[in-house]
JSON list of C-alpha atoms in Angstrom, two decimals:
[
{"chain": "U", "resi": 134, "resn": "MET", "atom": "CA", "xyz": [16.21, -14.19, 19.31]},
{"chain": "U", "resi": 135, "resn": "SER", "atom": "CA", "xyz": [13.62, -11.74, 17.36]},
{"chain": "U", "resi": 136, "resn": "VAL", "atom": "CA", "xyz": [11.82, -13.30, 14.00]},
{"chain": "U", "resi": 137, "resn": "LEU", "atom": "CA", "xyz": [12.97, -10.38, 12.41]},
{"chain": "U", "resi": 138, "resn": "SER", "atom": "CA", "xyz": [16.74, -11.16, 13.34]},
{"chain": "U", "resi": 139, "resn": "ILE", "atom": "CA", "xyz": [16.27, -13.35, 9.95]},
{"chain": "U", "resi": 140, "resn": "LEU", "atom": "CA", "xyz": [16.96, -9.26, 7.90]},
{"chain": "U", "resi": 141, "resn": "ASP", "atom": "CA", "xyz": [19.51, -8.19, 9.51]},
{"chain": "U", "resi": 142, "resn": "PRO", "atom": "CA", "xyz": [21.94, -8.60, 5.51]},
{"chain": "U", "resi": 143, "resn": "ALA", "atom": "CA", "xyz": [18.95, -6.79, 4.14]},
{"chain": "U", "resi": 144, "resn": "VAL", "atom": "CA", "xyz": [18.65, -3.70, 6.94]},
{"chain": "U", "resi": 145, "resn": "SER", "atom": "CA", "xyz": [22.71, -3.18, 6.66]},
{"chain": "U", "resi": 146, "resn": "LEU", "atom": "CA", "xyz": [22.29, -2.78, 3.59]},
{"chain": "U", "resi": 147, "resn": "ALA", "atom": "CA", "xyz": [19.36, -0.63, 4.50]},
{"chain": "U", "resi": 148, "resn": "HIS", "atom": "CA", "xyz": [21.23, 1.48, 6.72]},
{"chain": "U", "resi": 149, "resn": "ASP", "atom": "CA", "xyz": [24.45, 1.53, 4.28]},
{"chain": "U", "resi": 150, "resn": "ALA", "atom": "CA", "xyz": [22.76, 3.91, 1.43]},
{"chain": "U", "resi": 151, "resn": "VAL", "atom": "CA", "xyz": [20.53, 5.88, 3.86]},
{"chain": "U", "resi": 152, "resn": "SER", "atom": "CA", "xyz": [23.56, 7.12, 5.69]},
{"chain": "U", "resi": 153, "resn": "ALA", "atom": "CA", "xyz": [25.30, 7.75, 2.51]},
{"chain": "U", "resi": 154, "resn": "LEU", "atom": "CA", "xyz": [22.24, 10.31, 1.88]},
{"chain": "U", "resi": 155, "resn": "ALA", "atom": "CA", "xyz": [22.56, 10.93, 4.60]},
{"chain": "U", "resi": 156, "resn": "HIS", "atom": "CA", "xyz": [26.14, 12.70, 4.54]},
{"chain": "U", "resi": 157, "resn": "VAL", "atom": "CA", "xyz": [24.48, 14.78, 2.29]},
{"chain": "U", "resi": 158, "resn": "LEU", "atom": "CA", "xyz": [21.52, 15.76, 3.45]},
{"chain": "U", "resi": 159, "resn": "PRO", "atom": "CA", "xyz": [19.97, 15.84, 6.62]},
{"chain": "U", "resi": 160, "resn": "THR", "atom": "CA", "xyz": [19.14, 12.07, 7.81]},
{"chain": "U", "resi": 161, "resn": "ALA", "atom": "CA", "xyz": [15.63, 13.17, 7.28]},
{"chain": "U", "resi": 162, "resn": "ALA", "atom": "CA", "xyz": [15.91, 13.82, 3.75]},
{"chain": "U", "resi": 163, "resn": "ALA", "atom": "CA", "xyz": [17.51, 11.08, 2.98]},
{"chain": "U", "resi": 164, "resn": "ILE", "atom": "CA", "xyz": [14.92, 8.13, 5.15]},
{"chain": "U", "resi": 165, "resn": "ILE", "atom": "CA", "xyz": [12.63, 10.24, 2.37]},
{"chain": "U", "resi": 166, "resn": "LEU", "atom": "CA", "xyz": [14.50, 9.74, -0.53]},
{"chain": "U", "resi": 167, "resn": "PHE", "atom": "CA", "xyz": [16.21, 5.90, 0.47]},
{"chain": "U", "resi": 168, "resn": "THR", "atom": "CA", "xyz": [12.02, 5.48, 0.37]},
{"chain": "U", "resi": 169, "resn": "VAL", "atom": "CA", "xyz": [11.12, 6.58, -3.55]},
{"chain": "U", "resi": 170, "resn": "CYS", "atom": "CA", "xyz": [14.68, 5.63, -4.70]},
{"chain": "U", "resi": 171, "resn": "VAL", "atom": "CA", "xyz": [12.62, 2.03, -3.79]},
{"chain": "U", "resi": 172, "resn": "ARG", "atom": "CA", "xyz": [8.55, 2.67, -4.61]},
{"chain": "U", "resi": 173, "resn": "LEU", "atom": "CA", "xyz": [10.57, 4.42, -7.90]},
{"chain": "U", "resi": 174, "resn": "ALA", "atom": "CA", "xyz": [12.24, 0.62, -8.65]},
{"chain": "U", "resi": 175, "resn": "LEU", "atom": "CA", "xyz": [9.08, -1.18, -8.02]},
{"chain": "U", "resi": 176, "resn": "HIS", "atom": "CA", "xyz": [6.69, 1.19, -10.16]},
{"chain": "U", "resi": 177, "resn": "PRO", "atom": "CA", "xyz": [6.88, -1.65, -13.24]},
{"chain": "U", "resi": 178, "resn": "LEU", "atom": "CA", "xyz": [5.47, -3.69, -10.76]},
{"chain": "U", "resi": 179, "resn": "ALA", "atom": "CA", "xyz": [2.65, -1.18, -10.00]},
{"chain": "U", "resi": 180, "resn": "ARG", "atom": "CA", "xyz": [2.49, -1.34, -13.54]},
{"chain": "U", "resi": 181, "resn": "ALA", "atom": "CA", "xyz": [2.05, -4.64, -13.74]},
{"chain": "U", "resi": 182, "resn": "ALA", "atom": "CA", "xyz": [-1.21, -4.25, -11.16]},
{"chain": "U", "resi": 183, "resn": "ALA", "atom": "CA", "xyz": [-2.88, -1.82, -12.57]},
{"chain": "U", "resi": 184, "resn": "ARG", "atom": "CA", "xyz": [-2.82, -3.57, -15.62]},
{"chain": "U", "resi": 185, "resn": "GLY", "atom": "CA", "xyz": [-4.77, -7.24, -14.48]},
{"chain": "U", "resi": 186, "resn": "GLU", "atom": "CA", "xyz": [-7.00, -4.72, -12.32]},
{"chain": "U", "resi": 187, "resn": "LYS", "atom": "CA", "xyz": [-8.53, -3.19, -15.44]},
{"chain": "U", "resi": 188, "resn": "ALA", "atom": "CA", "xyz": [-8.61, -6.41, -17.32]},
{"chain": "U", "resi": 189, "resn": "ARG", "atom": "CA", "xyz": [-10.31, -8.15, -13.98]},
{"chain": "U", "resi": 190, "resn": "THR", "atom": "CA", "xyz": [-12.33, -4.33, -14.47]},
{"chain": "U", "resi": 191, "resn": "ARG", "atom": "CA", "xyz": [-13.39, -4.93, -18.23]},
{"chain": "U", "resi": 192, "resn": "LEU", "atom": "CA", "xyz": [-14.02, -8.61, -17.38]},
{"chain": "U", "resi": 193, "resn": "ALA", "atom": "CA", "xyz": [-16.28, -8.41, -14.54]},
{"chain": "U", "resi": 194, "resn": "PRO", "atom": "CA", "xyz": [-19.55, -8.78, -16.90]},
{"chain": "U", "resi": 195, "resn": "ARG", "atom": "CA", "xyz": [-18.67, -12.62, -18.17]},
{"chain": "U", "resi": 196, "resn": "VAL", "atom": "CA", "xyz": [-17.08, -13.38, -14.94]},
{"chain": "U", "resi": 197, "resn": "ALA", "atom": "CA", "xyz": [-20.98, -12.39, -13.55]},
{"chain": "U", "resi": 198, "resn": "GLU", "atom": "CA", "xyz": [-22.51, -14.59, -16.39]},
{"chain": "U", "resi": 199, "resn": "LEU", "atom": "CA", "xyz": [-19.63, -17.39, -15.91]},
{"chain": "U", "resi": 200, "resn": "ASN", "atom": "CA", "xyz": [-21.38, -17.46, -12.08]},
{"chain": "U", "resi": 201, "resn": "ARG", "atom": "CA", "xyz": [-24.71, -17.54, -12.74]},
{"chain": "U", "resi": 202, "resn": "LYS", "atom": "CA", "xyz": [-23.94, -20.85, -15.57]},
{"chain": "U", "resi": 203, "resn": "HIS", "atom": "CA", "xyz": [-22.24, -22.34, -13.31]},
{"chain": "U", "resi": 204, "resn": "LYS", "atom": "CA", "xyz": [-23.92, -22.29, -9.98]},
{"chain": "U", "resi": 205, "resn": "GLY", "atom": "CA", "xyz": [-22.85, -24.83, -7.50]},
{"chain": "U", "resi": 206, "resn": "LYS", "atom": "CA", "xyz": [-20.69, -26.63, -10.34]},
{"chain": "U", "resi": 207, "resn": "PRO", "atom": "CA", "xyz": [-17.66, -25.20, -8.22]},
{"chain": "U", "resi": 208, "resn": "GLU", "atom": "CA", "xyz": [-14.86, -27.30, -10.80]},
{"chain": "U", "resi": 209, "resn": "LYS", "atom": "CA", "xyz": [-16.19, -26.80, -14.24]},
{"chain": "U", "resi": 210, "resn": "LEU", "atom": "CA", "xyz": [-16.65, -22.62, -13.02]},
{"chain": "U", "resi": 211, "resn": "LYS", "atom": "CA", "xyz": [-13.36, -22.68, -11.92]},
{"chain": "U", "resi": 212, "resn": "GLU", "atom": "CA", "xyz": [-12.43, -23.90, -15.66]},
{"chain": "U", "resi": 213, "resn": "ALA", "atom": "CA", "xyz": [-14.42, -21.06, -16.78]},
{"chain": "U", "resi": 214, "resn": "LEU", "atom": "CA", "xyz": [-12.72, -18.58, -15.47]},
{"chain": "U", "resi": 215, "resn": "ALA", "atom": "CA", "xyz": [-8.65, -20.73, -15.49]},
{"chain": "U", "resi": 216, "resn": "GLU", "atom": "CA", "xyz": [-10.33, -20.29, -19.72]},
{"chain": "U", "resi": 217, "resn": "LEU", "atom": "CA", "xyz": [-10.90, -16.81, -20.05]},
{"chain": "U", "resi": 218, "resn": "TYR", "atom": "CA", "xyz": [-8.71, -15.34, -17.77]},
{"chain": "U", "resi": 219, "resn": "ARG", "atom": "CA", "xyz": [-6.10, -17.24, -20.42]},
{"chain": "U", "resi": 220, "resn": "GLU", "atom": "CA", "xyz": [-8.04, -16.34, -23.76]},
{"chain": "U", "resi": 221, "resn": "GLU", "atom": "CA", "xyz": [-7.50, -12.27, -22.52]},
{"chain": "U", "resi": 222, "resn": "LYS", "atom": "CA", "xyz": [-4.10, -13.50, -21.11]},
{"chain": "U", "resi": 223, "resn": "ALA", "atom": "CA", "xyz": [-5.31, -11.59, -17.18]},
{"chain": "U", "resi": 224, "resn": "SER", "atom": "CA", "xyz": [-4.89, -12.95, -13.96]},
{"chain": "U", "resi": 225, "resn": "PRO", "atom": "CA", "xyz": [-7.48, -12.24, -11.05]},
{"chain": "U", "resi": 226, "resn": "PHE", "atom": "CA", "xyz": [-4.23, -11.74, -8.34]},
{"chain": "U", "resi": 227, "resn": "ALA", "atom": "CA", "xyz": [-2.08, -9.58, -10.84]},
{"chain": "U", "resi": 228, "resn": "GLY", "atom": "CA", "xyz": [-3.28, -6.99, -8.25]},
{"chain": "U", "resi": 229, "resn": "CYS", "atom": "CA", "xyz": [-1.88, -8.76, -5.63]},
{"chain": "U", "resi": 230, "resn": "LEU", "atom": "CA", "xyz": [2.50, -8.72, -6.46]},
{"chain": "U", "resi": 231, "resn": "PRO", "atom": "CA", "xyz": [2.88, -5.32, -5.17]},
{"chain": "U", "resi": 232, "resn": "MET", "atom": "CA", "xyz": [1.66, -6.18, -1.89]},
{"chain": "U", "resi": 233, "resn": "LEU", "atom": "CA", "xyz": [3.39, -8.53, -1.68]},
{"chain": "U", "resi": 234, "resn": "VAL", "atom": "CA", "xyz": [7.00, -7.66, -2.75]},
{"chain": "U", "resi": 235, "resn": "GLN", "atom": "CA", "xyz": [6.80, -4.64, -0.74]},
{"chain": "U", "resi": 236, "resn": "ILE", "atom": "CA", "xyz": [6.02, -6.35, 2.14]},
{"chain": "U", "resi": 237, "resn": "PRO", "atom": "CA", "xyz": [10.05, -7.29, 2.14]},
{"chain": "U", "resi": 238, "resn": "PHE", "atom": "CA", "xyz": [11.32, -3.69, 2.67]},
{"chain": "U", "resi": 239, "resn": "PHE", "atom": "CA", "xyz": [8.80, -3.22, 4.63]},
{"chain": "U", "resi": 240, "resn": "SER", "atom": "CA", "xyz": [9.59, -5.34, 7.60]},
{"chain": "U", "resi": 241, "resn": "VAL", "atom": "CA", "xyz": [13.43, -3.77, 6.47]},
{"chain": "U", "resi": 242, "resn": "MET", "atom": "CA", "xyz": [11.98, -0.44, 7.20]},
{"chain": "U", "resi": 243, "resn": "TYR", "atom": "CA", "xyz": [10.81, -1.95, 11.19]},
{"chain": "U", "resi": 244, "resn": "ARG", "atom": "CA", "xyz": [13.42, -2.84, 11.60]},
{"chain": "U", "resi": 245, "resn": "LEU", "atom": "CA", "xyz": [16.16, -0.49, 10.27]},
{"chain": "U", "resi": 246, "resn": "PHE", "atom": "CA", "xyz": [13.87, 2.20, 12.42]},
{"chain": "U", "resi": 247, "resn": "THR", "atom": "CA", "xyz": [12.84, 0.12, 15.99]},
{"chain": "U", "resi": 248, "resn": "THR", "atom": "CA", "xyz": [16.66, -0.94, 16.02]},
{"chain": "U", "resi": 249, "resn": "PRO", "atom": "CA", "xyz": [19.29, 1.49, 17.61]},
{"chain": "U", "resi": 250, "resn": "ASN", "atom": "CA", "xyz": [20.87, 3.09, 15.70]},
{"chain": "U", "resi": 251, "resn": "GLU", "atom": "CA", "xyz": [23.05, 6.84, 15.19]},
{"chain": "U", "resi": 252, "resn": "LEU", "atom": "CA", "xyz": [20.65, 7.31, 12.91]},
{"chain": "U", "resi": 253, "resn": "LEU", "atom": "CA", "xyz": [18.18, 7.63, 14.74]},
{"chain": "U", "resi": 254, "resn": "ASP", "atom": "CA", "xyz": [20.03, 10.24, 17.43]},
{"chain": "U", "resi": 255, "resn": "HIS", "atom": "CA", "xyz": [19.60, 12.93, 14.45]},
{"chain": "U", "resi": 256, "resn": "THR", "atom": "CA", "xyz": [16.96, 15.20, 14.18]},
{"chain": "U", "resi": 257, "resn": "VAL", "atom": "CA", "xyz": [14.08, 17.00, 12.54]},
{"chain": "U", "resi": 258, "resn": "LEU", "atom": "CA", "xyz": [12.40, 19.90, 12.99]},
{"chain": "U", "resi": 259, "resn": "GLY", "atom": "CA", "xyz": [14.18, 19.29, 17.59]},
{"chain": "U", "resi": 260, "resn": "VAL", "atom": "CA", "xyz": [12.56, 15.94, 17.29]},
{"chain": "U", "resi": 261, "resn": "PRO", "atom": "CA", "xyz": [15.08, 12.89, 17.51]},
{"chain": "U", "resi": 262, "resn": "LEU", "atom": "CA", "xyz": [13.70, 10.64, 14.80]},
{"chain": "U", "resi": 263, "resn": "GLY", "atom": "CA", "xyz": [14.05, 7.07, 17.20]},
{"chain": "U", "resi": 264, "resn": "LEU", "atom": "CA", "xyz": [11.82, 9.67, 19.39]},
{"chain": "U", "resi": 265, "resn": "HIS", "atom": "CA", "xyz": [8.20, 7.85, 20.40]},
{"chain": "U", "resi": 266, "resn": "VAL", "atom": "CA", "xyz": [5.33, 9.87, 20.95]},
{"chain": "U", "resi": 267, "resn": "GLY", "atom": "CA", "xyz": [4.98, 9.36, 23.88]},
{"chain": "U", "resi": 268, "resn": "GLY", "atom": "CA", "xyz": [7.97, 10.61, 25.17]},
{"chain": "U", "resi": 269, "resn": "ALA", "atom": "CA", "xyz": [7.56, 13.91, 23.40]},
{"chain": "U", "resi": 270, "resn": "HIS", "atom": "CA", "xyz": [8.22, 16.69, 25.65]},
{"chain": "U", "resi": 271, "resn": "GLY", "atom": "CA", "xyz": [6.47, 20.11, 24.80]},
{"chain": "U", "resi": 272, "resn": "PRO", "atom": "CA", "xyz": [4.93, 21.72, 22.43]},
{"chain": "U", "resi": 273, "resn": "ALA", "atom": "CA", "xyz": [7.33, 21.42, 20.03]},
{"chain": "U", "resi": 274, "resn": "GLN", "atom": "CA", "xyz": [8.00, 18.29, 19.53]},
{"chain": "U", "resi": 275, "resn": "LEU", "atom": "CA", "xyz": [4.54, 17.47, 19.83]},
{"chain": "U", "resi": 276, "resn": "ALA", "atom": "CA", "xyz": [3.72, 19.78, 16.98]},
{"chain": "U", "resi": 277, "resn": "VAL", "atom": "CA", "xyz": [6.37, 17.57, 14.96]},
{"chain": "U", "resi": 278, "resn": "PHE", "atom": "CA", "xyz": [4.58, 14.94, 15.16]},
{"chain": "U", "resi": 279, "resn": "GLY", "atom": "CA", "xyz": [0.54, 16.54, 15.14]},
{"chain": "U", "resi": 280, "resn": "ALA", "atom": "CA", "xyz": [2.00, 17.48, 11.16]},
{"chain": "U", "resi": 281, "resn": "LEU", "atom": "CA", "xyz": [2.94, 14.21, 10.24]},
{"chain": "U", "resi": 282, "resn": "TYR", "atom": "CA", "xyz": [-0.06, 12.28, 11.61]},
{"chain": "U", "resi": 283, "resn": "ALA", "atom": "CA", "xyz": [-2.32, 14.99, 9.25]},
{"chain": "U", "resi": 284, "resn": "ALA", "atom": "CA", "xyz": [-0.24, 13.25, 7.07]},
{"chain": "U", "resi": 285, "resn": "LEU", "atom": "CA", "xyz": [-0.27, 11.00, 7.33]},
{"chain": "U", "resi": 286, "resn": "ALA", "atom": "CA", "xyz": [-4.74, 10.97, 8.43]},
{"chain": "U", "resi": 287, "resn": "ALA", "atom": "CA", "xyz": [-4.99, 13.35, 4.80]},
{"chain": "U", "resi": 288, "resn": "VAL", "atom": "CA", "xyz": [-3.53, 10.24, 2.34]},
{"chain": "U", "resi": 289, "resn": "GLY", "atom": "CA", "xyz": [-5.77, 7.91, 4.34]},
{"chain": "U", "resi": 290, "resn": "TYR", "atom": "CA", "xyz": [-8.81, 10.50, 3.64]},
{"chain": "U", "resi": 291, "resn": "ALA", "atom": "CA", "xyz": [-7.29, 10.48, -0.54]},
{"chain": "U", "resi": 292, "resn": "ASN", "atom": "CA", "xyz": [-6.87, 6.87, 0.19]},
{"chain": "U", "resi": 293, "resn": "PHE", "atom": "CA", "xyz": [-11.49, 6.35, 1.36]},
{"chain": "U", "resi": 294, "resn": "ARG", "atom": "CA", "xyz": [-12.80, 8.81, -1.00]},
{"chain": "U", "resi": 295, "resn": "ARG", "atom": "CA", "xyz": [-10.67, 6.59, -3.82]},
{"chain": "U", "resi": 296, "resn": "ALA", "atom": "CA", "xyz": [-11.93, 3.70, -2.96]},
{"chain": "U", "resi": 297, "resn": "ARG", "atom": "CA", "xyz": [-15.81, 4.67, -2.16]},
{"chain": "U", "resi": 298, "resn": "ARG", "atom": "CA", "xyz": [-15.69, 6.19, -5.96]},
{"chain": "U", "resi": 299, "resn": "ALA", "atom": "CA", "xyz": [-14.99, 2.78, -6.62]},
{"chain": "U", "resi": 300, "resn": "GLY", "atom": "CA", "xyz": [-17.30, 0.98, -5.66]},
{"chain": "U", "resi": 301, "resn": "LEU", "atom": "CA", "xyz": [-16.21, -1.13, -2.64]},
{"chain": "U", "resi": 302, "resn": "PRO", "atom": "CA", "xyz": [-17.81, -2.50, -1.46]},
{"chain": "U", "resi": 303, "resn": "GLY", "atom": "CA", "xyz": [-20.81, -2.46, -3.94]},
{"chain": "U", "resi": 304, "resn": "ALA", "atom": "CA", "xyz": [-18.11, -3.39, -6.24]},
{"chain": "U", "resi": 305, "resn": "ALA", "atom": "CA", "xyz": [-19.02, -6.93, -5.94]},
{"chain": "U", "resi": 306, "resn": "ALA", "atom": "CA", "xyz": [-22.09, -7.04, -5.63]},
{"chain": "U", "resi": 307, "resn": "GLY", "atom": "CA", "xyz": [-22.74, -4.91, -9.19]},
{"chain": "U", "resi": 308, "resn": "ALA", "atom": "CA", "xyz": [-20.30, -7.55, -10.65]},
{"chain": "U", "resi": 309, "resn": "GLY", "atom": "CA", "xyz": [-23.19, -10.83, -9.61]},
{"chain": "U", "resi": 310, "resn": "ALA", "atom": "CA", "xyz": [-21.02, -11.57, -6.36]},
{"chain": "U", "resi": 311, "resn": "PRO", "atom": "CA", "xyz": [-21.95, -11.47, -2.98]},
{"chain": "U", "resi": 312, "resn": "PRO", "atom": "CA", "xyz": [-19.70, -8.45, -0.76]},
{"chain": "U", "resi": 313, "resn": "ALA", "atom": "CA", "xyz": [-17.61, -9.96, 1.54]},
{"chain": "U", "resi": 314, "resn": "PRO", "atom": "CA", "xyz": [-18.35, -10.46, 5.12]},
{"chain": "U", "resi": 315, "resn": "GLY", "atom": "CA", "xyz": [-16.17, -7.57, 6.80]},
{"chain": "U", "resi": 316, "resn": "ALA", "atom": "CA", "xyz": [-15.85, -5.48, 3.01]},
{"chain": "U", "resi": 317, "resn": "ALA", "atom": "CA", "xyz": [-17.98, -1.74, 4.46]},
{"chain": "U", "resi": 318, "resn": "LEU", "atom": "CA", "xyz": [-14.98, -1.62, 6.54]},
{"chain": "U", "resi": 319, "resn": "LEU", "atom": "CA", "xyz": [-12.75, -2.68, 4.34]},
{"chain": "U", "resi": 320, "resn": "PRO", "atom": "CA", "xyz": [-12.23, 1.58, 3.08]},
{"chain": "U", "resi": 321, "resn": "TYR", "atom": "CA", "xyz": [-12.02, 2.35, 6.91]},
{"chain": "U", "resi": 322, "resn": "LEU", "atom": "CA", "xyz": [-8.35, 0.54, 6.67]},
{"chain": "U", "resi": 323, "resn": "SER", "atom": "CA", "xyz": [-7.31, 3.23, 4.41]},
{"chain": "U", "resi": 324, "resn": "PHE", "atom": "CA", "xyz": [-6.87, 4.60, 8.18]},
{"chain": "U", "resi": 325, "resn": "GLY", "atom": "CA", "xyz": [-4.62, 2.12, 9.74]},
{"chain": "U", "resi": 326, "resn": "THR", "atom": "CA", "xyz": [-1.04, 3.50, 9.22]},
{"chain": "U", "resi": 327, "resn": "VAL", "atom": "CA", "xyz": [-2.18, 6.96, 11.56]},
{"chain": "U", "resi": 328, "resn": "LEU", "atom": "CA", "xyz": [-2.55, 4.45, 14.58]},
{"chain": "U", "resi": 329, "resn": "PHE", "atom": "CA", "xyz": [0.31, 2.22, 13.79]},
{"chain": "U", "resi": 330, "resn": "ALA", "atom": "CA", "xyz": [2.87, 5.65, 13.01]},
{"chain": "U", "resi": 331, "resn": "ALA", "atom": "CA", "xyz": [1.94, 6.24, 16.92]},
{"chain": "U", "resi": 332, "resn": "LEU", "atom": "CA", "xyz": [4.15, 3.26, 17.75]},
{"chain": "U", "resi": 333, "resn": "VAL", "atom": "CA", "xyz": [6.50, 3.13, 15.60]},
{"chain": "U", "resi": 334, "resn": "PRO", "atom": "CA", "xyz": [10.17, 6.47, 16.29]},
{"chain": "U", "resi": 335, "resn": "LEU", "atom": "CA", "xyz": [9.33, 9.22, 13.83]},
{"chain": "U", "resi": 336, "resn": "ALA", "atom": "CA", "xyz": [11.79, 7.53, 11.28]},
{"chain": "U", "resi": 337, "resn": "ALA", "atom": "CA", "xyz": [9.41, 5.30, 11.07]},
{"chain": "U", "resi": 338, "resn": "GLY", "atom": "CA", "xyz": [6.60, 7.74, 10.48]},
{"chain": "U", "resi": 339, "resn": "LEU", "atom": "CA", "xyz": [8.98, 10.03, 8.07]},
{"chain": "U", "resi": 340, "resn": "TYR", "atom": "CA", "xyz": [8.88, 6.48, 5.66]},
{"chain": "U", "resi": 341, "resn": "LEU", "atom": "CA", "xyz": [4.99, 5.95, 6.00]},
{"chain": "U", "resi": 342, "resn": "VAL", "atom": "CA", "xyz": [4.20, 8.38, 5.06]},
{"chain": "U", "resi": 343, "resn": "THR", "atom": "CA", "xyz": [6.49, 9.25, 1.88]},
{"chain": "U", "resi": 344, "resn": "THR", "atom": "CA", "xyz": [4.69, 5.77, 0.87]},
{"chain": "U", "resi": 345, "resn": "THR", "atom": "CA", "xyz": [1.71, 6.06, 1.35]},
{"chain": "U", "resi": 346, "resn": "ALA", "atom": "CA", "xyz": [1.42, 9.19, -0.60]},
{"chain": "U", "resi": 347, "resn": "TRP", "atom": "CA", "xyz": [3.67, 7.61, -2.56]},
{"chain": "U", "resi": 348, "resn": "SER", "atom": "CA", "xyz": [1.13, 4.88, -3.56]},
{"chain": "U", "resi": 349, "resn": "ALA", "atom": "CA", "xyz": [-2.12, 7.66, -3.99]},
{"chain": "U", "resi": 350, "resn": "GLY", "atom": "CA", "xyz": [-0.55, 9.25, -6.17]},
{"chain": "U", "resi": 351, "resn": "GLU", "atom": "CA", "xyz": [0.53, 6.57, -8.26]},
{"chain": "U", "resi": 352, "resn": "ARG", "atom": "CA", "xyz": [-2.05, 5.07, -7.98]},
{"chain": "U", "resi": 353, "resn": "ALA", "atom": "CA", "xyz": [-4.52, 7.88, -8.68]},
{"chain": "U", "resi": 354, "resn": "TRP", "atom": "CA", "xyz": [-1.87, 8.42, -11.42]},
{"chain": "U", "resi": 355, "resn": "LEU", "atom": "CA", "xyz": [-2.42, 4.69, -13.24]},
{"chain": "U", "resi": 356, "resn": "HIS", "atom": "CA", "xyz": [-5.55, 5.28, -13.57]},
{"chain": "U", "resi": 357, "resn": "ARG", "atom": "CA", "xyz": [-6.90, 7.85, -14.21]},
{"chain": "U", "resi": 358, "resn": "GLY", "atom": "CA", "xyz": [-9.12, 8.28, -16.19]},
{"chain": "U", "resi": 359, "resn": "THR", "atom": "CA", "xyz": [-9.80, 4.64, -15.46]},
{"chain": "U", "resi": 360, "resn": "PRO", "atom": "CA", "xyz": [-13.97, 5.23, -14.01]},
{"chain": "U", "resi": 361, "resn": "ALA", "atom": "CA", "xyz": [-15.32, 3.87, -11.56]},
{"chain": "U", "resi": 362, "resn": "PRO", "atom": "CA", "xyz": [-17.35, -0.33, -11.81]},
{"chain": "U", "resi": 363, "resn": "ALA", "atom": "CA", "xyz": [-21.22, 0.62, -11.17]},
{"chain": "U", "resi": 364, "resn": "VAL", "atom": "CA", "xyz": [-22.14, -0.16, -8.23]},
{"chain": "U", "resi": 365, "resn": "ALA", "atom": "CA", "xyz": [-25.83, -1.45, -7.10]},
{"chain": "U", "resi": 366, "resn": "GLY", "atom": "CA", "xyz": [-28.12, 0.19, -5.58]},
{"chain": "U", "resi": 367, "resn": "ALA", "atom": "CA", "xyz": [-26.22, 3.23, -4.97]},
{"chain": "U", "resi": 368, "resn": "VAL", "atom": "CA", "xyz": [-27.71, 6.36, -4.25]},
{"chain": "U", "resi": 369, "resn": "THR", "atom": "CA", "xyz": [-27.24, 9.31, -6.60]},
{"chain": "U", "resi": 370, "resn": "THR", "atom": "CA", "xyz": [-27.65, 13.26, -5.00]},
{"chain": "U", "resi": 371, "resn": "ALA", "atom": "CA", "xyz": [-27.64, 15.92, -7.25]}
]
């Protein structure tokens, strides 16, 4: 029995919801609409996370000063940082909440689209929703998968550029702390969904492109007008 089988009650609810939408919409559109509805319900958490990230950016100089002041004194540094965040009513972990909440939803959708059910027998542009790219036949089916991967790559590129503009990994260095090992690779993880989409059925790919596009747009809107943190040692080009 799969570990993910514990999610079966939630998977059943998701299946019923998508099936109900599929009675009035094409199944592919029902998957997209269901994903948007769930992400809309999670939007208040994203707003709270954005406020937390802005607070951390604002407090970065004071955090760097505390790091210098209590260098080599981890206990005092921990107490000082806790006091700072308490005074400012901020949390260093606020940005993690939406991601943690999305993990169960992602797991449910993954289970739904990798377990045989009648939804996967429906088609989009003639391609069964349960089909993997390795089983595609002919240029028409390959073109559908190609368009999906191109859309995911476009969203990944937008996220990549945003991460680079935000100073990753240089933002940490600019705040007085050394970048974490492997931090230079983090922006490139934006393209990971393209690789993952190649391993799952077309229905799961539709979910991925919808949720990643929503995340990119939501983040851009919530952080509009917020200047990127200064990057230590950045090179300016004309």
